[in-house]
Short mmCIF file of C-alpha atoms and ligand atoms in Angstrom, two decimals:
data_model
loop_
_atom_site.label_atom_id
_atom_site.label_comp_id
_atom_site.label_asym_id
_atom_site.label_seq_id
_atom_site.Cartn_x
_atom_site.Cartn_y
_atom_site.Cartn_z
CA MET A 1 0.18 0.06 0.27
CA SER A 2 2.98 2.65 1.10
CA ARG A 3 4.46 1.88 -2.03
CA VAL A 4 1.43 4.00 -3.84
CA LEU A 5 0.39 5.87 -0.74
CA ARG A 6 4.47 7.16 -0.66
CA PRO A 7 4.31 8.46 -3.79
CA ALA A 8 0.86 10.48 -3.87
CA LEU A 9 2.21 11.63 -0.42
CA LEU A 10 5.34 13.01 -2.04
CA LEU A 11 3.53 14.59 -5.22
CA LEU A 12 0.71 16.32 -3.13
CA VAL A 13 3.62 17.95 -1.26
CA LEU A 14 5.34 19.07 -4.31
CA LEU A 15 2.04 20.31 -5.76
CA GLY A 16 0.92 22.73 -2.89
CA ALA A 17 5.19 24.11 -2.78
CA TRP A 18 3.88 24.33 -6.51
CA GLU A 19 0.40 26.02 -6.09
CA ALA A 20 1.97 28.30 -3.03
CA TYR A 21 4.71 29.69 -5.82
CA ALA A 22 1.96 30.19 -8.53
CA ARG A 23 -0.38 32.15 -6.88
CA LEU A 24 2.12 34.25 -4.35
CA GLY A 25 5.07 34.47 -6.23
CA SER A 26 5.74 36.99 -9.08
CA VAL A 27 5.51 34.37 -11.84
CA ASP A 28 2.95 35.14 -14.46
CA ASP A 29 0.24 33.01 -15.05
CA PHE A 30 1.19 32.54 -18.67
CA LEU A 31 4.66 31.47 -17.85
CA LEU A 32 3.69 29.33 -14.52
CA PRO A 33 0.06 28.11 -14.00
CA ALA A 34 -0.90 26.92 -10.77
CA PRO A 35 -2.06 23.16 -10.38
CA SER A 36 -5.44 23.85 -9.59
CA GLU A 37 -5.75 25.54 -13.21
CA VAL A 38 -3.77 22.69 -14.66
CA ALA A 39 -6.64 20.59 -13.37
CA ARG A 40 -9.16 23.15 -14.81
CA ALA A 41 -7.60 22.89 -17.69
CA LEU A 42 -7.87 18.90 -17.42
CA ALA A 43 -11.52 19.08 -17.39
CA ASP A 44 -12.51 21.72 -19.63
CA ASP A 45 -10.79 20.43 -22.10
CA ARG A 46 -11.03 16.69 -21.87
CA SER A 47 -12.51 15.96 -24.72
CA LEU A 48 -9.77 17.53 -26.73
CA LEU A 49 -7.06 16.16 -24.84
CA TRP A 50 -8.58 13.50 -25.05
CA HIS A 51 -8.97 13.29 -28.67
CA ASN A 52 -4.97 14.30 -28.84
CA PHE A 53 -3.87 11.45 -26.49
CA ALA A 54 -5.55 8.90 -28.96
CA VAL A 55 -3.11 10.18 -31.52
CA THR A 56 0.13 10.18 -29.48
CA ALA A 57 -1.10 6.58 -27.61
CA GLY A 58 -0.77 5.24 -30.98
CA GLU A 59 2.72 6.88 -31.88
CA VAL A 60 4.18 5.77 -29.21
CA LEU A 61 2.94 2.38 -28.66
CA LEU A 62 3.69 1.80 -32.35
CA GLY A 63 6.51 3.15 -31.63
CA ILE A 64 8.09 1.35 -29.17
CA ALA A 65 6.98 -2.07 -30.80
CA VAL A 66 9.11 -1.03 -34.00
CA ALA A 67 11.97 -0.45 -32.08
CA VAL A 68 11.45 -3.63 -29.70
CA ALA A 69 11.39 -5.65 -32.93
CA ALA A 70 14.21 -3.66 -34.96
CA GLY A 71 16.56 -3.72 -31.64
CA LEU A 72 15.96 -7.55 -30.99
CA ALA A 73 17.17 -8.18 -34.59
CA CYS A 74 19.54 -5.78 -34.39
CA ALA A 75 20.92 -7.09 -30.87
CA ILE A 76 20.91 -10.90 -32.59
CA ALA A 77 22.64 -9.43 -35.24
CA LEU A 78 25.67 -8.24 -33.45
CA HIS A 79 25.49 -11.09 -31.08
CA PHE A 80 26.10 -13.52 -33.60
CA SER A 81 28.66 -11.57 -35.86
CA ARG A 82 31.67 -10.81 -34.62
CA THR A 83 32.89 -8.63 -37.70
CA LEU A 84 29.12 -6.83 -37.24
CA ARG A 85 29.77 -5.65 -33.86
CA VAL A 86 33.38 -4.65 -34.25
CA THR A 87 31.95 -2.27 -37.23
CA ALA A 88 29.13 -1.57 -36.75
CA TYR A 89 28.29 -0.99 -32.71
CA PRO A 90 30.58 2.06 -32.64
CA LEU A 91 28.46 3.52 -35.69
CA LEU A 92 25.32 2.60 -33.92
CA VAL A 93 26.77 4.54 -30.97
CA ALA A 94 27.62 7.58 -32.74
CA SER A 95 23.65 7.51 -34.31
CA GLN A 96 22.64 8.35 -31.32
CA THR A 97 24.47 11.51 -30.76
CA ILE A 98 22.38 13.06 -34.02
CA PRO A 99 19.60 15.70 -32.71
CA ILE A 100 16.35 14.35 -33.52
CA VAL A 101 15.42 17.89 -34.32
CA ILE A 102 17.97 18.11 -37.39
CA ILE A 103 16.45 15.01 -39.01
CA ALA A 104 13.09 15.66 -38.27
CA PRO A 105 12.10 17.74 -40.65
CA LEU A 106 13.27 15.64 -43.00
CA LEU A 107 11.69 12.87 -41.98
CA VAL A 108 8.08 14.90 -42.66
CA VAL A 109 9.35 16.27 -46.34
CA TRP A 110 10.10 12.44 -46.99
CA LEU A 111 7.58 10.88 -45.47
CA GLY A 112 4.46 13.55 -45.15
CA TYR A 113 2.58 14.85 -42.23
CA GLY A 114 1.08 11.73 -41.17
CA LEU A 115 2.08 8.62 -39.06
CA ALA A 116 4.93 7.45 -40.20
CA PRO A 117 7.38 10.08 -39.58
CA LYS A 118 6.31 9.89 -36.26
CA LEU A 119 6.83 5.84 -35.93
CA VAL A 120 10.89 6.89 -37.37
CA ILE A 121 11.64 8.92 -34.98
CA ILE A 122 10.26 7.39 -31.73
CA ALA A 123 11.68 4.00 -33.26
CA LEU A 124 14.86 5.79 -33.94
CA ILE A 125 15.30 7.15 -29.89
CA CYS A 126 14.28 3.98 -28.60
CA PHE A 127 16.16 1.60 -31.05
CA PHE A 128 19.55 2.12 -29.11
CA PRO A 129 18.43 1.53 -25.01
CA VAL A 130 16.66 -1.60 -26.76
CA THR A 131 19.70 -3.08 -28.95
CA VAL A 132 22.24 -2.44 -25.83
CA THR A 133 20.12 -3.75 -23.45
CA ALA A 134 19.48 -6.80 -25.30
CA LEU A 135 23.31 -7.29 -26.78
CA GLY A 136 24.31 -6.55 -23.08
CA GLY A 137 21.54 -9.49 -21.72
CA LEU A 138 22.50 -12.03 -24.57
CA GLY A 139 26.17 -11.61 -24.11
CA ARG A 140 25.84 -12.15 -20.31
CA VAL A 141 25.15 -15.44 -19.53
CA ASP A 142 26.69 -17.89 -17.42
CA PRO A 143 29.79 -19.14 -19.82
CA ASP A 144 28.75 -22.42 -17.39
CA HIS A 145 25.76 -22.70 -19.08
CA ARG A 146 27.19 -22.39 -22.19
CA LYS A 147 29.63 -24.98 -21.19
CA LEU A 148 26.70 -26.98 -20.26
CA MET A 149 24.97 -26.92 -24.36
CA ARG A 150 28.37 -27.70 -25.79
CA THR A 151 28.48 -31.05 -23.04
CA LEU A 152 25.27 -31.73 -25.06
CA ASP A 153 26.31 -31.70 -28.42
CA ALA A 154 23.92 -28.52 -28.77
CA SER A 155 24.60 -26.30 -32.16
CA ARG A 156 25.07 -22.37 -32.09
CA LEU A 157 21.58 -22.13 -32.85
CA GLN A 158 20.37 -24.70 -29.96
CA ALA A 159 22.22 -22.77 -27.67
CA PHE A 160 21.17 -19.56 -28.54
CA ARG A 161 17.50 -21.01 -28.54
CA ARG A 162 17.44 -22.67 -25.17
CA VAL A 163 19.77 -20.43 -22.91
CA GLU A 164 20.85 -17.08 -24.22
CA ALA A 165 17.48 -16.14 -25.43
CA PRO A 166 15.57 -17.21 -22.18
CA ALA A 167 18.18 -15.59 -20.48
CA ALA A 168 18.05 -12.05 -22.30
CA LEU A 169 14.64 -11.61 -21.65
CA PRO A 170 15.17 -9.76 -18.75
CA SER A 171 16.75 -7.35 -20.04
CA LEU A 172 14.79 -6.86 -23.26
CA PHE A 173 12.04 -5.94 -20.74
CA ASN A 174 14.42 -3.03 -19.12
CA GLY A 175 15.29 -2.40 -22.70
CA ALA A 176 11.85 -1.34 -23.51
CA LYS A 177 11.27 -0.14 -20.19
CA ILE A 178 14.12 2.65 -20.60
CA SER A 179 12.66 3.26 -24.18
CA VAL A 180 9.10 4.33 -22.56
CA ALA A 181 9.82 7.66 -21.09
CA VAL A 182 12.46 8.25 -24.24
CA ALA A 183 9.06 7.33 -26.38
CA VAL A 184 6.62 9.38 -25.42
CA ILE A 185 9.35 12.97 -25.79
CA ALA A 186 10.36 11.44 -29.19
CA ALA A 187 6.56 11.69 -29.92
CA VAL A 188 5.91 15.03 -28.79
CA LEU A 189 9.15 16.19 -30.66
CA ALA A 190 8.02 14.48 -33.62
CA GLU A 191 4.30 16.50 -33.98
CA GLN A 192 6.49 19.58 -33.56
CA ALA A 193 8.54 18.70 -36.32
CA GLY A 194 5.24 18.70 -38.45
CA SER A 195 1.36 17.48 -37.25
CA SER A 196 -2.10 18.43 -36.84
CA ASP A 197 -2.96 16.21 -33.87
CA GLY A 198 -1.88 14.87 -31.15
CA LEU A 199 -0.44 15.99 -27.57
CA GLY A 200 2.54 17.88 -29.08
CA HIS A 201 0.82 19.45 -31.56
CA LEU A 202 -1.27 20.94 -28.51
CA ILE A 203 1.45 22.14 -26.09
CA LEU A 204 2.41 23.80 -29.40
CA GLN A 205 -0.55 25.13 -30.18
CA SER A 206 -1.06 26.30 -27.03
CA ILE A 207 1.58 28.70 -26.00
CA PRO A 208 1.00 31.59 -28.02
CA GLN A 209 -2.73 31.37 -27.25
CA PHE A 210 -1.20 31.88 -23.85
CA GLU A 211 -3.29 28.65 -22.93
CA THR A 212 -0.38 27.55 -20.88
CA ALA A 213 -2.32 25.79 -18.65
CA ARG A 214 -4.03 23.14 -21.31
CA ALA A 215 -0.47 23.12 -22.16
CA TYR A 216 0.87 21.18 -18.78
CA ALA A 217 -2.27 19.79 -18.84
CA ALA A 218 -1.08 17.67 -22.33
CA VAL A 219 2.07 17.44 -20.16
CA ALA A 220 0.27 15.30 -16.99
CA VAL A 221 -1.50 13.70 -19.94
CA LEU A 222 1.64 12.47 -21.34
CA SER A 223 3.49 11.99 -17.56
CA ALA A 224 0.47 9.52 -16.39
CA PHE A 225 0.66 7.71 -19.83
CA ALA A 226 3.79 6.91 -19.07
CA ILE A 227 4.14 5.81 -15.53
CA VAL A 228 0.97 3.44 -16.72
CA LEU A 229 3.10 1.91 -19.68
CA PHE A 230 5.70 1.25 -17.17
CA GLY A 231 3.51 -0.19 -14.95
CA ALA A 232 2.28 -2.31 -17.65
CA LEU A 233 5.36 -3.41 -18.97
CA ALA A 234 6.72 -4.47 -14.97
CA LEU A 235 3.71 -6.10 -14.81
CA GLY A 236 4.13 -7.98 -18.11
CA GLU A 237 7.89 -9.48 -16.86
CA ARG A 238 6.87 -10.30 -13.50
CA LEU A 239 3.58 -12.59 -15.16
CA LEU A 240 6.08 -14.07 -18.11
CA LEU A 241 9.57 -14.12 -16.34
CA PRO A 242 8.71 -15.26 -12.84
CA TRP A 243 11.71 -17.06 -12.87
CA ALA A 244 13.38 -13.84 -13.56
CA HIS A 245 12.40 -12.43 -10.03
CA ARG A 246 14.10 -14.64 -7.63
CA PRO A 247 16.45 -13.49 -5.68
CA GLU A 248 17.60 -17.22 -5.14
CA GLY A 249 19.07 -19.63 -7.76
CA ASP A 250 21.38 -20.52 -10.67
CA VAL A 251 20.06 -17.43 -12.25
CA THR A 252 22.89 -16.06 -14.66
CA MET B 1 16.79 -47.38 -14.16
CA THR B 2 16.41 -48.07 -18.20
CA VAL B 3 17.77 -45.36 -20.35
CA GLU B 4 18.12 -46.60 -23.65
CA SER B 5 21.93 -46.10 -24.32
CA GLU B 6 21.43 -45.10 -27.79
CA ALA B 7 25.39 -44.97 -27.77
CA PRO B 8 25.78 -42.33 -30.89
CA ALA B 9 27.51 -44.48 -33.53
CA GLU B 10 29.91 -42.15 -33.79
CA GLU B 11 33.87 -42.82 -34.17
CA PRO B 12 35.78 -42.70 -30.65
CA ARG B 13 36.82 -38.92 -30.69
CA THR B 14 40.32 -37.79 -30.46
CA VAL B 15 40.90 -34.46 -29.29
CA THR B 16 44.93 -33.67 -30.53
CA GLY B 17 45.87 -34.99 -33.82
CA ALA B 18 47.00 -38.65 -32.10
CA PRO B 19 47.39 -41.52 -33.98
CA ARG B 20 44.47 -43.88 -35.37
CA GLU B 21 44.89 -46.38 -32.89
CA ALA B 22 44.78 -44.04 -30.25
CA ALA B 23 41.34 -42.99 -31.64
CA ALA B 24 40.06 -46.34 -31.64
CA ALA B 25 40.33 -46.66 -28.11
CA ARG B 26 37.47 -47.95 -26.30
CA GLY B 27 36.56 -45.98 -22.53
CA VAL B 28 38.44 -43.34 -21.44
CA ARG B 29 42.79 -42.82 -22.54
CA VAL B 30 44.25 -39.82 -20.90
CA ARG B 31 48.08 -39.77 -21.37
CA ASP B 32 50.90 -37.59 -20.37
CA VAL B 33 48.96 -34.48 -20.74
CA ARG B 34 49.64 -31.12 -19.73
CA ARG B 35 47.24 -28.33 -19.19
CA VAL B 36 48.17 -24.67 -18.60
CA TYR B 37 46.04 -21.55 -18.16
CA SER B 38 47.04 -18.18 -18.89
CA SER B 39 45.88 -15.97 -16.48
CA ARG B 40 46.62 -12.43 -15.50
CA ARG B 41 49.36 -13.28 -13.07
CA GLY B 42 50.69 -16.08 -15.43
CA PRO B 43 50.49 -19.30 -16.65
CA VAL B 44 49.01 -21.47 -14.21
CA VAL B 45 50.10 -25.36 -15.12
CA ALA B 46 47.22 -27.19 -13.92
CA LEU B 47 47.99 -30.42 -15.01
CA ASP B 48 51.22 -31.89 -15.89
CA GLY B 49 52.56 -35.35 -17.47
CA MET B 50 48.49 -36.55 -16.00
CA SER B 51 47.73 -39.96 -17.08
CA LEU B 52 44.32 -42.04 -16.75
CA GLU B 53 42.57 -44.90 -17.93
CA ALA B 54 39.05 -46.23 -17.66
CA GLN B 55 37.63 -48.98 -19.27
CA PRO B 56 34.56 -49.65 -21.01
CA GLN B 57 31.87 -50.01 -18.14
CA GLU B 58 34.28 -49.17 -15.02
CA THR B 59 33.92 -46.44 -12.49
CA VAL B 60 37.13 -44.67 -11.63
CA ALA B 61 37.21 -41.86 -9.04
CA VAL B 62 39.29 -39.74 -8.81
CA VAL B 63 40.40 -37.83 -5.28
CA GLY B 64 43.07 -34.84 -5.34
CA PRO B 65 43.55 -31.85 -3.60
CA SER B 66 41.17 -28.85 -4.15
CA GLY B 67 43.02 -26.99 -7.30
CA CYS B 68 44.60 -29.63 -8.54
CA GLY B 69 43.20 -30.41 -11.94
CA LYS B 70 40.44 -32.29 -11.58
CA SER B 71 37.82 -30.58 -13.19
CA THR B 72 39.88 -29.87 -15.82
CA LEU B 73 41.11 -33.01 -16.53
CA LEU B 74 36.45 -33.88 -16.97
CA GLU B 75 36.58 -31.12 -19.33
CA LEU B 76 39.82 -32.62 -21.37
CA ILE B 77 37.72 -35.65 -21.56
CA CYS B 78 34.96 -34.64 -22.68
CA GLY B 79 36.57 -32.69 -25.10
CA LEU B 80 35.54 -28.83 -23.98
CA GLN B 81 39.40 -28.04 -23.39
CA ARG B 82 42.39 -29.27 -25.76
CA PRO B 83 45.24 -30.73 -23.70
CA ASP B 84 48.58 -28.51 -24.63
CA ALA B 85 50.87 -31.40 -24.72
CA GLY B 86 50.03 -35.28 -24.30
CA THR B 87 46.89 -37.08 -25.17
CA VAL B 88 42.95 -37.74 -24.53
CA ALA B 89 41.21 -40.24 -26.38
CA SER B 90 37.63 -41.00 -25.45
CA GLU B 91 34.02 -42.51 -26.50
CA PRO B 92 31.43 -39.57 -26.47
CA ALA B 93 31.62 -37.95 -23.28
CA VAL B 94 29.28 -35.74 -20.80
CA TYR B 95 30.39 -34.11 -18.02
CA MET B 96 27.87 -33.09 -15.13
CA PRO B 97 29.73 -29.73 -13.98
CA GLN B 98 30.18 -29.03 -10.17
CA ARG B 99 26.93 -26.70 -10.38
CA ASP B 100 23.37 -27.82 -11.37
CA LEU B 101 22.92 -25.22 -13.94
CA LEU B 102 19.72 -26.14 -14.17
CA LEU B 103 17.88 -23.52 -16.33
CA PRO B 104 15.69 -21.34 -14.30
CA TRP B 105 12.81 -20.90 -16.22
CA SER B 106 12.72 -24.86 -17.26
CA THR B 107 10.79 -26.98 -15.26
CA ALA B 108 12.64 -30.31 -13.56
CA LEU B 109 11.22 -32.24 -16.15
CA ASP B 110 12.29 -30.05 -18.88
CA ASN B 111 15.69 -29.42 -17.53
CA ALA B 112 15.50 -33.62 -17.19
CA ALA B 113 14.53 -33.58 -21.08
CA LEU B 114 16.97 -30.87 -22.16
CA PRO B 115 19.72 -33.44 -23.89
CA LEU B 116 16.49 -35.14 -25.41
CA LEU B 117 14.92 -31.30 -26.81
CA VAL B 118 18.43 -30.88 -28.26
CA ARG B 119 19.03 -33.98 -30.12
CA ARG B 120 15.60 -32.63 -31.63
CA LEU B 121 12.51 -34.96 -29.90
CA SER B 122 9.56 -33.28 -29.88
CA ARG B 123 8.65 -31.88 -26.77
CA ARG B 124 6.00 -34.36 -25.51
CA GLN B 125 8.02 -37.57 -27.02
CA ALA B 126 11.23 -35.69 -24.42
CA ARG B 127 8.97 -35.59 -21.93
CA GLU B 128 7.84 -39.04 -22.09
CA ARG B 129 11.08 -40.14 -21.74
CA ALA B 130 12.52 -38.26 -19.35
CA ARG B 131 9.21 -38.74 -16.55
CA PRO B 132 9.29 -42.64 -15.52
CA LEU B 133 12.47 -41.49 -13.84
CA PHE B 134 11.61 -39.05 -11.74
CA ALA B 135 9.94 -41.94 -9.53
CA GLU B 136 12.91 -43.71 -9.86
CA LEU B 137 14.86 -41.44 -8.31
CA GLY B 138 12.70 -40.54 -5.54
CA LEU B 139 11.60 -36.89 -7.58
CA ASP B 140 7.71 -38.12 -8.55
CA GLY B 141 5.34 -35.31 -8.07
CA PHE B 142 8.36 -32.64 -8.89
CA GLU B 143 8.07 -33.34 -12.53
CA MET B 144 6.33 -29.38 -13.37
CA ALA B 145 8.22 -27.69 -9.96
CA MET B 146 11.21 -25.18 -10.89
CA PRO B 147 14.15 -25.36 -10.29
CA HIS B 148 13.83 -22.48 -7.04
CA GLU B 149 11.09 -24.92 -5.19
CA LEU B 150 13.55 -27.71 -5.25
CA SER B 151 16.11 -28.42 -2.55
CA GLY B 152 19.94 -29.11 -4.19
CA GLY B 153 20.01 -32.65 -3.60
CA MET B 154 16.87 -32.45 -6.21
CA ARG B 155 18.45 -30.30 -8.14
CA GLN B 156 21.12 -32.30 -8.19
CA ARG B 157 19.11 -35.52 -8.79
CA VAL B 158 17.75 -33.40 -11.82
CA ALA B 159 20.85 -32.98 -13.12
CA PHE B 160 21.67 -36.02 -12.58
CA LEU B 161 19.28 -37.30 -14.84
CA ARG B 162 20.22 -34.71 -17.90
CA THR B 163 23.44 -36.10 -17.61
CA LEU B 164 22.19 -39.71 -18.41
CA LEU B 165 19.31 -38.82 -20.67
CA ALA B 166 22.51 -37.29 -23.08
CA GLY B 167 23.13 -40.85 -23.64
CA LYS B 168 26.69 -40.80 -23.79
CA PRO B 169 28.56 -43.84 -22.95
CA VAL B 170 31.01 -42.04 -20.69
CA LEU B 171 29.92 -39.90 -17.83
CA ALA B 172 32.41 -37.28 -16.36
CA LEU B 173 30.78 -36.07 -12.72
CA ASP B 174 32.53 -33.64 -11.82
CA GLU B 175 31.68 -33.98 -7.72
CA PRO B 176 27.90 -34.36 -8.24
CA PHE B 177 27.25 -35.43 -4.80
CA ALA B 178 29.20 -32.24 -2.71
CA SER B 179 26.72 -30.31 -2.02
CA LEU B 180 24.64 -32.60 -0.38
CA ASP B 181 24.42 -32.83 3.36
CA ALA B 182 25.56 -36.24 4.47
CA LEU B 183 22.00 -38.54 4.92
CA THR B 184 20.91 -37.33 0.99
CA ARG B 185 24.41 -37.74 0.09
CA GLN B 186 24.36 -41.16 1.02
CA GLN B 187 21.26 -41.81 -0.48
CA ALA B 188 21.95 -40.05 -3.91
CA GLN B 189 25.07 -42.43 -3.53
CA ALA B 190 22.47 -45.49 -3.74
CA TRP B 191 21.16 -44.52 -6.42
CA LEU B 192 23.98 -43.76 -8.54
CA ASP B 193 25.52 -46.91 -7.38
CA SER B 194 22.55 -49.02 -8.67
CA ALA B 195 21.80 -46.86 -11.78
CA LEU B 196 24.84 -48.26 -12.85
CA ARG B 197 24.75 -51.32 -12.24
CA ARG B 198 21.36 -51.74 -14.09
CA GLU B 199 22.62 -49.91 -16.76
CA PRO B 200 26.54 -49.75 -16.98
CA ARG B 201 28.73 -46.95 -18.19
CA THR B 202 32.24 -45.56 -18.07
CA VAL B 203 32.17 -43.71 -15.04
CA VAL B 204 35.08 -40.74 -14.41
CA LEU B 205 34.18 -39.26 -10.53
CA VAL B 206 35.84 -36.41 -9.42
CA THR B 207 35.02 -36.70 -5.80
CA HIS B 208 36.86 -34.82 -2.59
CA ASP B 209 34.88 -37.74 -0.48
CA VAL B 210 37.77 -40.39 -0.35
CA GLU B 211 34.87 -42.80 1.48
CA GLU B 212 32.66 -41.83 -1.46
CA ALA B 213 35.14 -42.77 -4.17
CA VAL B 214 36.04 -46.51 -2.33
CA VAL B 215 31.82 -46.87 -1.99
CA LEU B 216 31.49 -46.08 -5.58
CA ALA B 217 34.59 -46.90 -7.73
CA ASP B 218 36.41 -50.01 -9.00
CA ARG B 219 39.28 -48.17 -8.80
CA VAL B 220 40.96 -44.74 -6.94
CA VAL B 221 42.82 -42.58 -8.46
CA VAL B 222 45.14 -40.04 -6.07
CA MET B 223 46.56 -36.86 -7.61
CA SER B 224 49.03 -34.73 -6.38
CA PRO B 225 48.54 -31.13 -5.71
CA ARG B 226 48.62 -28.33 -8.30
CA PRO B 227 50.48 -29.05 -10.99
CA GLY B 228 47.92 -32.19 -10.88
CA ARG B 229 49.38 -36.20 -12.41
CA ALA B 230 48.11 -39.39 -10.81
CA VAL B 231 50.49 -40.62 -7.54
CA ALA B 232 48.62 -43.47 -6.43
CA GLU B 233 46.02 -45.81 -7.70
CA LEU B 234 44.03 -48.21 -5.41
CA ARG B 235 41.76 -51.21 -6.53
CA VAL B 236 38.55 -51.77 -4.81
CA GLU B 237 37.64 -55.38 -5.76
CA LEU B 238 34.65 -55.39 -3.29
CA VAL B 239 31.09 -56.17 -3.68
CA ARG B 240 28.24 -53.94 -4.29
CA PRO B 241 26.43 -52.43 -2.38
CA ARG B 242 29.29 -51.29 -0.17
CA ARG B 243 28.90 -50.05 3.28
CA ARG B 244 31.10 -47.45 4.57
CA THR B 245 31.46 -49.33 7.85
CA ASP B 246 32.89 -52.58 6.24
CA PRO B 247 36.23 -52.73 7.73
CA ALA B 248 37.71 -53.70 4.18
CA VAL B 249 36.28 -49.92 2.54
CA VAL B 250 37.38 -48.14 5.95
CA GLU B 251 41.11 -50.15 5.42
CA LEU B 252 41.05 -48.99 1.75
CA ARG B 253 39.80 -45.07 2.74
CA GLU B 254 43.08 -44.57 4.82
CA ARG B 255 44.96 -46.26 2.31
CA ALA B 256 43.55 -43.16 0.20
CA LEU B 257 43.93 -40.63 2.92
CA GLU B 258 47.66 -41.93 2.96
CA ALA B 259 48.24 -41.71 -0.66
CA LEU B 260 46.68 -37.61 -0.54
CA GLY B 261 49.44 -37.15 1.98
N1 ATP C 1 40.07 -20.38 -17.05
C1 ATP C 1 40.99 -20.45 -15.96
N2 ATP C 1 42.17 -19.96 -15.86
C2 ATP C 1 43.05 -19.84 -15.24
N3 ATP C 1 43.41 -20.40 -14.15
C3 ATP C 1 42.21 -21.84 -14.18
C4 ATP C 1 41.49 -21.50 -15.70
N4 ATP C 1 40.82 -22.64 -14.70
C5 ATP C 1 41.14 -23.53 -13.49
N5 ATP C 1 41.78 -22.29 -13.32
C6 ATP C 1 43.51 -23.34 -12.63
O1 ATP C 1 43.46 -24.53 -12.65
C7 ATP C 1 44.20 -24.93 -11.33
C8 ATP C 1 43.24 -26.08 -11.85
O2 ATP C 1 41.82 -25.63 -11.69
P1 ATP C 1 40.45 -26.71 -11.52
O3 ATP C 1 38.63 -25.95 -11.84
O4 ATP C 1 40.89 -28.11 -12.78
O5 ATP C 1 40.88 -27.56 -9.97
P2 ATP C 1 39.54 -28.77 -9.51
O6 ATP C 1 40.98 -30.28 -8.70
O7 ATP C 1 38.29 -29.13 -10.08
O8 ATP C 1 39.53 -27.52 -7.90
P3 ATP C 1 38.75 -27.91 -7.33
O9 ATP C 1 38.35 -29.36 -6.57
O10 ATP C 1 38.60 -26.88 -6.28
O11 ATP C 1 37.02 -28.07 -7.98
C9 ATP C 1 43.75 -23.75 -10.40
O12 ATP C 1 44.69 -23.63 -9.82
C10 ATP C 1 42.74 -22.99 -11.31
O13 ATP C 1 43.21 -21.63 -9.92
MG1 MG C 2 36.73 -28.78 -9.72
#
């Protein structure tokens, strides 16, 4: 119970401090709306928020799915080929330093205002954490387990299927969890680069219209979404990989 | 216990480029083997001048001080390592590691059946072959248990079943009962003994328990401290099953302990 209660309490304290600062401080309402105003915006603009949330949520979910699929494929390829690991891995790291802001407009030119450029941006950003964690998981298999598979005359592929792949699943979940937070940011960036709806678009529109409270409401919706998604992944991991949560035992 | 020993009709394997006649060896033959590990603090000579033979269906126990190269010897026999000098010839051998190494995501039954799955039997067939053995080792009812739900002794027995189901003529057992308490260990020794009598295999059994060696083996090979080599050999010609309290067993045990120094 205190696992829900404590963060909620902390949140309440922080919101209280924010409320007091926004009301008593000298900061303009258009720069920093009070939480109560954000709450009002949440209620008043709920259908607007909901419509745009549905768009962004779809992008995020699909984007993460694409990133996990691509990242997993890439991790497996890197895992099997030393040559690839040596040649392509550094470039992969370097590719992560390219700011999305630079390529986002290009993607819009190429792919238009639809779903495609958003998926590409989200997948590009999430692809890296997934690849790195999955590759780490595949490589961190207990060497004695490898030896065991060898003495049972298992082929390279069988060792992968029976030992390496299952052992790497918890890492894959971790990669997906990390990508949840970045995927939400990526979606906002992508929508701001060129879009006619979505919460990122709504935020971009609200600020010049002095609807700062609405922009904050959109951010609140995004945060809640990220938390729910993260929680769902954590729950899924517990249900699907119960063995990974046992402190005792011969876990790799 | 009957595990069809569908000994793969492979040629006996030589690890080094040993002459053909050595390749035709039956059982296990290790000759004048040297094995050097390179470590950060320089080379470590694990084995030097180590020789050992096991005739088909013979059980040879290997005892020796910790770190004298016993695990190394077994890995050489199983082809998991190559000697730096000397020759190793053996029929196909399966290694039972010191740790049970059960896969935490598989049930006990699937862990035992792993070698069958690796040999591309269907999951159903593999389970059908492994299931009857569970009762014989007192594991009935635990087929669907996950490894963490088993006691150390049960895990070890599942690991032993897995080793048997690999279906190889030579078993290289690395302290299979080391982690068991005294009572469970005696039970485990009893079922290994009866399992081997019902279905003989060539066994190289590494143990630090001299009594266990004398109770189970046809011969006991005593190794020197590192770099390990065989320094003494005792023949155990007593009827089975042997009791540890038997004066003949006690006497042989004392002699082996003396050879260990
Ligand atoms: N991979 C390795 N790299 C470097 N040194 C090693 C390696 N493996 C083993 N050794 C060393 O070689 C020696 C023999 O090791 P080995 O594991 O064969 O001994 P052991 O007789 O099985 O020991 P124990 O009774 O403790 O199981 C030890 O001194 C060990 O430190
Ligand atoms: Mg050892």
